[in-house]
């Protein structure tokens, strides 16, 4: 995947790639659905809910105490999809590091597998703290260190995602009380290597960290493959990890619940 660290990903590049992926995102979002279920199990949101990095939108209808959802995303294409599926949601196209909402205007916040692309987590968490009311809770999941080991085993250079320790270090403890945190391995399975790799591109995860978008370096999944022979070798290597469920791809998901002190 020839990616550099997530922290250096250019915001405009993220917006462009995720906008391009928006219409087909639900075809590839199995890991997002699994992590969302984990977050939902820990949540009792109410009032105004802010979904940070909303993507094409999440159905919060099971939470009867939520009376408004604000979907915030850097990618306008994702928000256009939100409006198609969730016309009652308010949408805001903005970076999580600079949230254009008033102080103390949000009762609950949620973010599911979006902030691994955030360049400055401290700014993001500070902004979320600013817009949350006193006692407001934030439930988030982030792709964490040691994800995608199967790709590394095949020789792809995998994104250097943050460790749980680093993620937690960006919370200002004068503002936040950490309620709980855990890292969970979530594996999804594919019929073949092509569909596995396409799933990563399909959810916008195949992103340059250096802002270089020329044709020579455009495809993060090229792996230096020079022809059919190289591809067949890669297919054979991938088959060594096949299980009864298919070819696995494993994500380490950091799940955190925190609330505003006060």
mmCIF file of N, CA, C and O in Angstrom, residues 131-172:
data_model
loop_
_atom_site.group_PDB
_atom_site.id
_atom_site.type_symbol
_atom_site.label_atom_id
_atom_site.label_comp_id
_atom_site.label_asym_id
_atom_site.label_seq_id
_atom_site.Cartn_x
_atom_site.Cartn_y
_atom_site.Cartn_z
ATOM 1 N N UNK A 131 -17.444 22.205 21.485
ATOM 2 C CA UNK A 131 -18.850 22.219 21.049
ATOM 3 C C UNK A 131 -19.756 21.365 21.932
ATOM 4 O O UNK A 131 -20.982 21.536 21.922
ATOM 5 N N UNK A 132 -19.171 20.448 22.721
ATOM 6 C CA UNK A 132 -19.978 19.599 23.602
ATOM 7 C C UNK A 132 -20.425 20.358 24.853
ATOM 8 O O UNK A 132 -19.700 21.205 25.377
ATOM 9 N N UNK A 133 -21.605 20.007 25.338
ATOM 10 C CA UNK A 133 -22.078 20.539 26.611
ATOM 11 C C UNK A 133 -21.361 19.836 27.761
ATOM 12 O O UNK A 133 -20.787 18.755 27.595
ATOM 13 N N UNK A 134 -21.391 20.437 28.941
ATOM 14 C CA UNK A 134 -20.784 19.816 30.126
ATOM 15 C C UNK A 134 -21.418 18.451 30.365
ATOM 16 O O UNK A 134 -22.637 18.307 30.336
ATOM 17 N N UNK A 135 -20.576 17.439 30.555
ATOM 18 C CA UNK A 135 -21.060 16.087 30.761
ATOM 19 C C UNK A 135 -21.363 15.346 29.470
ATOM 20 O O UNK A 135 -21.705 14.157 29.501
ATOM 21 N N UNK A 136 -21.221 16.033 28.334
ATOM 22 C CA UNK A 136 -21.487 15.401 27.048
ATOM 23 C C UNK A 136 -20.480 14.302 26.749
ATOM 24 O O UNK A 136 -19.291 14.432 27.053
ATOM 25 N N UNK A 137 -20.953 13.207 26.174
ATOM 26 C CA UNK A 137 -20.091 12.056 25.917
ATOM 27 C C UNK A 137 -19.681 11.977 24.452
ATOM 28 O O UNK A 137 -20.413 12.409 23.554
ATOM 29 N N UNK A 138 -18.501 11.397 24.243
ATOM 30 C CA UNK A 138 -17.931 11.206 22.913
ATOM 31 C C UNK A 138 -17.544 9.741 22.801
ATOM 32 O O UNK A 138 -16.775 9.222 23.622
ATOM 33 N N UNK A 139 -18.067 9.073 21.791
ATOM 34 C CA UNK A 139 -17.766 7.664 21.561
ATOM 35 C C UNK A 139 -17.133 7.548 20.177
ATOM 36 O O UNK A 139 -17.743 7.932 19.173
ATOM 37 N N UNK A 140 -15.915 7.040 20.127
ATOM 38 C CA UNK A 140 -15.198 7.012 18.859
ATOM 39 C C UNK A 140 -14.414 5.725 18.674
ATOM 40 O O UNK A 140 -14.009 5.077 19.650
ATOM 41 N N UNK A 141 -14.254 5.364 17.409
ATOM 42 C CA UNK A 141 -13.426 4.225 17.028
ATOM 43 C C UNK A 141 -12.442 4.704 15.971
ATOM 44 O O UNK A 141 -12.815 5.455 15.065
ATOM 45 N N UNK A 142 -11.186 4.270 16.103
ATOM 46 C CA UNK A 142 -10.113 4.695 15.202
ATOM 47 C C UNK A 142 -9.302 3.470 14.795
ATOM 48 O O UNK A 142 -8.975 2.624 15.641
ATOM 49 N N UNK A 143 -8.960 3.364 13.520
ATOM 50 C CA UNK A 143 -8.047 2.310 13.088
ATOM 51 C C UNK A 143 -6.698 2.543 13.758
ATOM 52 O O UNK A 143 -6.166 3.657 13.737
ATOM 53 N N UNK A 144 -6.161 1.504 14.393
ATOM 54 C CA UNK A 144 -4.983 1.666 15.245
ATOM 55 C C UNK A 144 -3.791 0.838 14.743
ATOM 56 O O UNK A 144 -3.867 0.091 13.768
ATOM 57 N N UNK A 145 -2.715 1.013 15.460
ATOM 58 C CA UNK A 145 -1.427 0.367 15.156
ATOM 59 C C UNK A 145 -1.587 -1.138 14.943
ATOM 60 O O UNK A 145 -2.390 -1.789 15.600
ATOM 61 N N UNK A 146 -0.777 -1.663 14.027
ATOM 62 C CA UNK A 146 -0.724 -3.104 13.718
ATOM 63 C C UNK A 146 -1.930 -3.594 12.935
ATOM 64 O O UNK A 146 -2.183 -4.801 12.872
ATOM 65 N N UNK A 147 -2.649 -2.678 12.288
ATOM 66 C CA UNK A 147 -3.728 -3.084 11.404
ATOM 67 C C UNK A 147 -3.155 -3.598 10.081
ATOM 68 O O UNK A 147 -2.026 -3.276 9.699
ATOM 69 N N UNK A 148 -3.956 -4.402 9.397
ATOM 70 C CA UNK A 148 -3.641 -4.926 8.060
ATOM 71 C C UNK A 148 -2.335 -5.732 8.010
ATOM 72 O O UNK A 148 -1.542 -5.584 7.084
ATOM 73 N N UNK A 149 -2.105 -6.617 8.987
ATOM 74 C CA UNK A 149 -0.856 -7.388 8.972
ATOM 75 C C UNK A 149 -0.752 -8.309 7.757
ATOM 76 O O UNK A 149 0.355 -8.621 7.302
ATOM 77 N N UNK A 150 -1.890 -8.740 7.234
ATOM 78 C CA UNK A 150 -1.868 -9.622 6.064
ATOM 79 C C UNK A 150 -1.249 -8.923 4.853
ATOM 80 O O UNK A 150 -0.535 -9.546 4.067
ATOM 81 N N UNK A 151 -1.514 -7.618 4.723
ATOM 82 C CA UNK A 151 -0.914 -6.872 3.621
ATOM 83 C C UNK A 151 0.586 -6.706 3.823
ATOM 84 O O UNK A 151 1.365 -6.810 2.876
ATOM 85 N N UNK A 152 0.974 -6.439 5.070
ATOM 86 C CA UNK A 152 2.404 -6.334 5.362
ATOM 87 C C UNK A 152 3.122 -7.648 5.051
ATOM 88 O O UNK A 152 4.240 -7.658 4.516
ATOM 89 N N UNK A 153 2.460 -8.755 5.372
ATOM 90 C CA UNK A 153 3.043 -10.069 5.110
ATOM 91 C C UNK A 153 3.255 -10.300 3.613
ATOM 92 O O UNK A 153 4.203 -10.984 3.204
ATOM 93 N N UNK A 154 2.407 -9.704 2.807
ATOM 94 C CA UNK A 154 2.521 -9.844 1.351
ATOM 95 C C UNK A 154 3.500 -8.855 0.734
ATOM 96 O O UNK A 154 3.730 -8.876 -0.471
ATOM 97 N N UNK A 155 4.065 -7.976 1.568
ATOM 98 C CA UNK A 155 5.067 -7.047 1.079
ATOM 99 C C UNK A 155 4.582 -5.644 0.814
ATOM 100 O O UNK A 155 5.355 -4.792 0.366
ATOM 101 N N UNK A 156 3.292 -5.365 1.110
ATOM 102 C CA UNK A 156 2.804 -4.002 0.976
ATOM 103 C C UNK A 156 3.297 -3.165 2.149
ATOM 104 O O UNK A 156 3.395 -3.654 3.270
ATOM 105 N N UNK A 157 3.585 -1.902 1.873
ATOM 106 C CA UNK A 157 3.948 -0.987 2.965
ATOM 107 C C UNK A 157 2.664 -0.388 3.526
ATOM 108 O O UNK A 157 1.970 0.362 2.843
ATOM 109 N N UNK A 158 2.365 -0.723 4.767
ATOM 110 C CA UNK A 158 1.066 -0.412 5.366
ATOM 111 C C UNK A 158 1.163 0.862 6.183
ATOM 112 O O UNK A 158 2.193 1.156 6.803
ATOM 113 N N UNK A 159 0.072 1.616 6.184
ATOM 114 C CA UNK A 159 -0.005 2.871 6.920
ATOM 115 C C UNK A 159 0.411 2.716 8.382
ATOM 116 O O UNK A 159 0.035 1.735 9.035
ATOM 117 N N UNK A 160 1.155 3.677 8.887
ATOM 118 C CA UNK A 160 1.613 3.647 10.280
ATOM 119 C C UNK A 160 0.543 4.281 11.172
ATOM 120 O O UNK A 160 0.645 5.439 11.557
ATOM 121 N N UNK A 161 -0.493 3.514 11.473
ATOM 122 C CA UNK A 161 -1.569 4.039 12.306
ATOM 123 C C UNK A 161 -1.095 4.254 13.746
ATOM 124 O O UNK A 161 -0.156 3.617 14.205
ATOM 125 N N UNK A 162 -1.795 5.128 14.460
ATOM 126 C CA UNK A 162 -1.405 5.474 15.823
ATOM 127 C C UNK A 162 -1.704 4.336 16.804
ATOM 128 O O UNK A 162 -2.668 3.595 16.642
ATOM 129 N N UNK A 163 -0.905 4.266 17.865
ATOM 130 C CA UNK A 163 -1.184 3.328 18.957
ATOM 131 C C UNK A 163 -2.279 3.906 19.848
ATOM 132 O O UNK A 163 -2.558 5.115 19.832
ATOM 133 N N UNK A 164 -2.899 3.035 20.653
ATOM 134 C CA UNK A 164 -3.891 3.503 21.619
ATOM 135 C C UNK A 164 -3.274 4.538 22.553
ATOM 136 O O UNK A 164 -3.896 5.573 22.855
ATOM 137 N N UNK A 165 -2.066 4.282 23.008
ATOM 138 C CA UNK A 165 -1.401 5.210 23.926
ATOM 139 C C UNK A 165 -1.279 6.592 23.302
ATOM 140 O O UNK A 165 -1.537 7.612 23.962
ATOM 141 N N UNK A 166 -0.895 6.640 22.037
ATOM 142 C CA UNK A 166 -0.759 7.938 21.385
ATOM 143 C C UNK A 166 -2.110 8.617 21.224
ATOM 144 O O UNK A 166 -2.250 9.821 21.456
ATOM 145 N N UNK A 167 -3.119 7.858 20.822
ATOM 146 C CA UNK A 167 -4.462 8.444 20.661
ATOM 147 C C UNK A 167 -4.931 9.071 21.974
ATOM 148 O O UNK A 167 -5.387 10.214 22.014
ATOM 149 N N UNK A 168 -4.793 8.325 23.060
ATOM 150 C CA UNK A 168 -5.236 8.826 24.362
ATOM 151 C C UNK A 168 -4.454 10.063 24.797
ATOM 152 O O UNK A 168 -4.988 10.932 25.498
ATOM 153 N N UNK A 169 -3.192 10.153 24.372
ATOM 154 C CA UNK A 169 -2.356 11.289 24.781
ATOM 155 C C UNK A 169 -2.858 12.618 24.214
ATOM 156 O O UNK A 169 -2.477 13.690 24.703
ATOM 157 N N UNK A 170 -3.713 12.564 23.195
ATOM 158 C CA UNK A 170 -4.208 13.796 22.575
ATOM 159 C C UNK A 170 -5.443 14.353 23.289
ATOM 160 O O UNK A 170 -5.896 15.451 22.949
ATOM 161 N N UNK A 171 -5.978 13.627 24.243
ATOM 162 C CA UNK A 171 -7.080 14.154 25.058
ATOM 163 C C UNK A 171 -6.513 15.027 26.167
ATOM 164 O O UNK A 171 -5.682 14.580 26.960
ATOM 165 N N UNK A 172 -6.980 16.279 26.244
ATOM 166 C CA UNK A 172 -6.612 17.182 27.330
ATOM 167 C C UNK A 172 -7.376 16.750 28.578
ATOM 168 O O UNK A 172 -8.595 16.897 28.652
#
